[in-house]
Amino acid sequence: MEYPMESQEVGHHHYLLTEDICPIMRVWGETHGFVVPGKKWFANNHKLLRMAIEKVLFSNDDVVVVDSLPHNYIVSEIQFLVYQAHAKLEVDLGCVVSLDRVYGIKMNCPHYHIEVNRVVNAEGQDLGRDRRFKALPIEEQIQQFSRRVTSRHVIVVDDGLWTGKTLEWMISKLGEHNLVTSAVVVGVHVKHQGDKAIDFGMNPACLKAVQTYDSNRPVWDWVCERDFVPGVPFGGRTVEESIYKDKYPISIGAFYPTQKEWLWNWASLRDPEGEFRKFCYERSLILFRDIEKLSSRKVLFEDLERIPIEF
């Protein structure tokens, strides 16, 4: 992987770090009967993670600023943009499909989830897009959504746009079921080519983002904090189901700190001595040990929703 091109406009890049462990772990705790730490614990954890990333980035010659993107802020703004799109485009209220389970946790407008994610093999090689673990095949999910909506015009929501390939693929899939994507709403839109919005074959004004980064705010990389903490639901990249489904009836995750090559390829962080990766595993252990103390019970493998691949 090459380092991003030098920013001629501002002299520095932005490293985007999405705050999302707190809402994910709260839902996990409620589902599995565990008590998780309070907001201050997760705020402090995010602060420590941010400092650790800044330490790694400081070792580069480039100047990189870490931007924290709070979960509640992104969710509330996405929701506002969705309602705005409903009003302007006259799309029926229930015709919203979300591709991101994390931001869908707190959305209070009617919506449907398509359980889709990028899948890798045991070596971390990309295998394209597939359903989430134990979810229905993508085609069946879209068919269910199609039967529920009252209009053929829909709004698609996702956490963000980097290359736009996943959204482009999903819009095409929806089109195969005669569903027209009238608007796209995302948390983050990173513009790459000449600061142009990604062309989804719709009016560019119908592509809305909470935060947009262009050449005036060039982006080094964008990572969710859950990807750095082994054992957290939805964290890392999903390992193909066929490899482990007979042995482990549970999702397997390739978390970014597992290998230094993955950390660089997926998060643009160099960690030759392994200090950052050690930090990530220590924070994971502290998280689950604190949960055990608060819950007065052990957290077992069977309690996790995503087991780190190295385990």
XYZ file of C-alpha atoms in Angstrom, residues 34-215:
182
model
C -24.069 -9.055 30.978
C -23.502 -5.693 32.626
C -21.183 -3.507 30.563
C -19.266 -0.432 31.777
C -20.798 3.036 31.554
C -20.288 5.768 28.988
C -17.239 7.188 30.763
C -15.401 3.856 30.449
C -15.927 3.788 26.688
C -15.091 7.491 26.348
C -11.801 6.891 28.143
C -11.138 3.794 26.051
C -11.652 5.841 22.890
C -9.285 8.498 24.214
C -6.591 5.871 24.891
C -7.090 4.318 21.452
C -6.857 7.713 19.817
C -3.627 8.475 21.678
C -2.166 5.102 20.644
C -3.029 5.754 16.990
C -1.551 9.247 17.181
C 1.654 7.735 18.566
C 1.899 5.388 15.574
C 1.087 8.141 13.089
C 3.618 10.491 14.719
C 6.384 8.133 13.632
C 5.587 8.996 9.981
C 6.996 12.028 8.224
C 3.478 13.122 7.251
C 1.277 15.172 9.563
C -1.959 13.286 10.334
C -4.765 14.540 12.585
C -7.122 11.997 14.181
C -10.814 12.943 13.896
C -13.274 11.295 16.304
C -16.739 10.731 14.847
C -19.183 10.090 17.733
C -21.869 7.453 17.213
C -24.783 9.501 18.561
C -23.846 12.474 16.392
C -23.682 10.389 13.193
C -26.951 8.564 13.980
C -28.945 11.717 14.733
C -27.649 13.501 11.641
C -28.304 10.480 9.398
C -31.850 10.374 10.733
C -32.351 14.085 10.001
C -31.079 13.622 6.428
C -33.382 10.614 5.931
C -36.443 12.602 7.033
C -35.296 15.462 4.814
C -35.086 13.099 1.841
C -38.553 11.742 2.640
C -40.008 15.234 2.532
C -38.238 16.461 -0.595
C -38.555 13.282 -2.678
C -41.944 12.196 -1.329
C -40.633 8.701 -0.621
C -42.888 6.700 1.700
C -41.709 6.671 5.315
C -41.076 2.923 5.584
C -39.035 2.667 2.379
C -35.595 2.876 4.011
C -33.016 0.113 3.757
C -29.915 0.204 5.980
C -26.707 -1.631 5.108
C -25.108 -0.865 8.463
C -26.291 -2.679 11.585
C -24.340 -0.433 13.978
C -25.915 2.862 12.956
C -29.284 1.143 12.706
C -29.275 0.432 16.443
C -30.686 3.860 17.354
C -32.501 4.926 14.187
C -36.107 5.520 15.239
C -37.535 5.908 11.746
C -38.996 2.773 10.123
C -36.275 0.893 8.249
C -35.163 -2.537 7.114
C -31.694 -4.049 7.455
C -29.924 -5.872 4.665
C -27.366 -8.093 6.404
C -24.391 -7.796 4.066
C -20.638 -7.456 4.637
C -17.255 -7.880 3.014
C -15.806 -11.366 3.482
C -12.197 -12.567 3.616
C -10.568 -15.979 3.787
C -8.327 -17.171 6.627
C -5.366 -15.337 5.058
C -7.259 -12.054 4.931
C -7.733 -12.073 1.147
C -10.882 -10.300 -0.035
C -13.670 -12.586 -1.294
C -16.243 -9.924 -2.085
C -19.658 -9.385 -0.492
C -21.891 -11.916 1.198
C -24.568 -12.180 3.889
C -23.718 -11.780 7.546
C -23.341 -14.928 9.608
C -26.599 -16.954 9.796
C -28.526 -14.319 7.822
C -30.713 -15.224 4.870
C -29.099 -15.123 1.409
C -28.958 -11.568 0.061
C -31.570 -12.239 -2.624
C -34.072 -13.510 -0.040
C -33.448 -10.505 2.198
C -34.164 -8.127 -0.677
C -37.292 -10.083 -1.578
C -38.551 -9.728 2.006
C -37.869 -5.987 1.928
C -39.569 -5.683 -1.443
C -42.735 -7.297 -0.078
C -42.815 -4.929 2.922
C -42.436 -1.562 1.170
C -45.372 0.459 -0.099
C -43.428 2.103 -2.938
C -40.824 1.123 -5.504
C -38.727 4.176 -4.534
C -36.381 3.676 -1.573
C -33.699 5.444 0.454
C -30.479 3.538 1.127
C -28.494 4.245 4.312
C -24.916 3.195 5.065
C -22.124 4.204 7.433
C -20.089 5.821 4.696
C -18.583 5.977 1.224
C -14.938 5.158 0.572
C -14.877 3.505 -2.855
C -18.674 3.238 -3.116
C -18.442 -0.306 -4.498
C -20.661 -1.908 -1.863
C -23.400 0.699 -2.295
C -23.108 0.483 -6.069
C -23.485 -3.298 -5.845
C -26.504 -3.045 -3.527
C -28.238 -0.401 -5.651
C -27.850 -2.740 -8.625
C -29.271 -5.655 -6.608
C -32.253 -3.571 -5.515
C -32.804 -2.584 -9.137
C -33.052 -6.248 -10.103
C -36.134 -6.367 -7.849
C -37.618 -3.212 -9.423
C -36.629 -1.062 -6.456
C -35.381 2.401 -7.442
C -32.857 4.084 -5.146
C -34.071 7.682 -4.947
C -31.517 8.831 -2.362
C -28.398 7.649 -0.535
C -27.650 8.847 3.017
C -24.302 8.091 4.651
C -22.345 9.099 7.714
C -19.077 9.870 5.954
C -18.326 10.586 2.304
C -14.664 10.595 1.335
C -14.170 12.076 -2.125
C -11.148 10.797 -4.020
C -11.232 11.591 -7.718
C -11.223 15.298 -8.373
C -13.532 15.930 -5.412
C -16.425 14.504 -7.395
C -19.290 12.676 -5.720
C -19.550 8.992 -6.616
C -21.953 8.532 -9.515
C -24.785 6.151 -8.629
C -26.849 7.136 -11.647
C -28.954 9.601 -9.649
C -29.093 13.313 -9.105
C -25.921 14.225 -7.129
C -28.122 16.319 -4.826
C -29.741 13.069 -3.660
C -26.468 11.834 -2.178
C -26.337 13.179 1.380
C -23.562 12.798 3.972
C -23.168 13.902 7.582
C -19.474 14.632 6.997
C -17.784 15.096 3.614
C -14.019 15.013 3.183
C -12.402 16.282 -0.019
C -9.053 17.794 -1.034
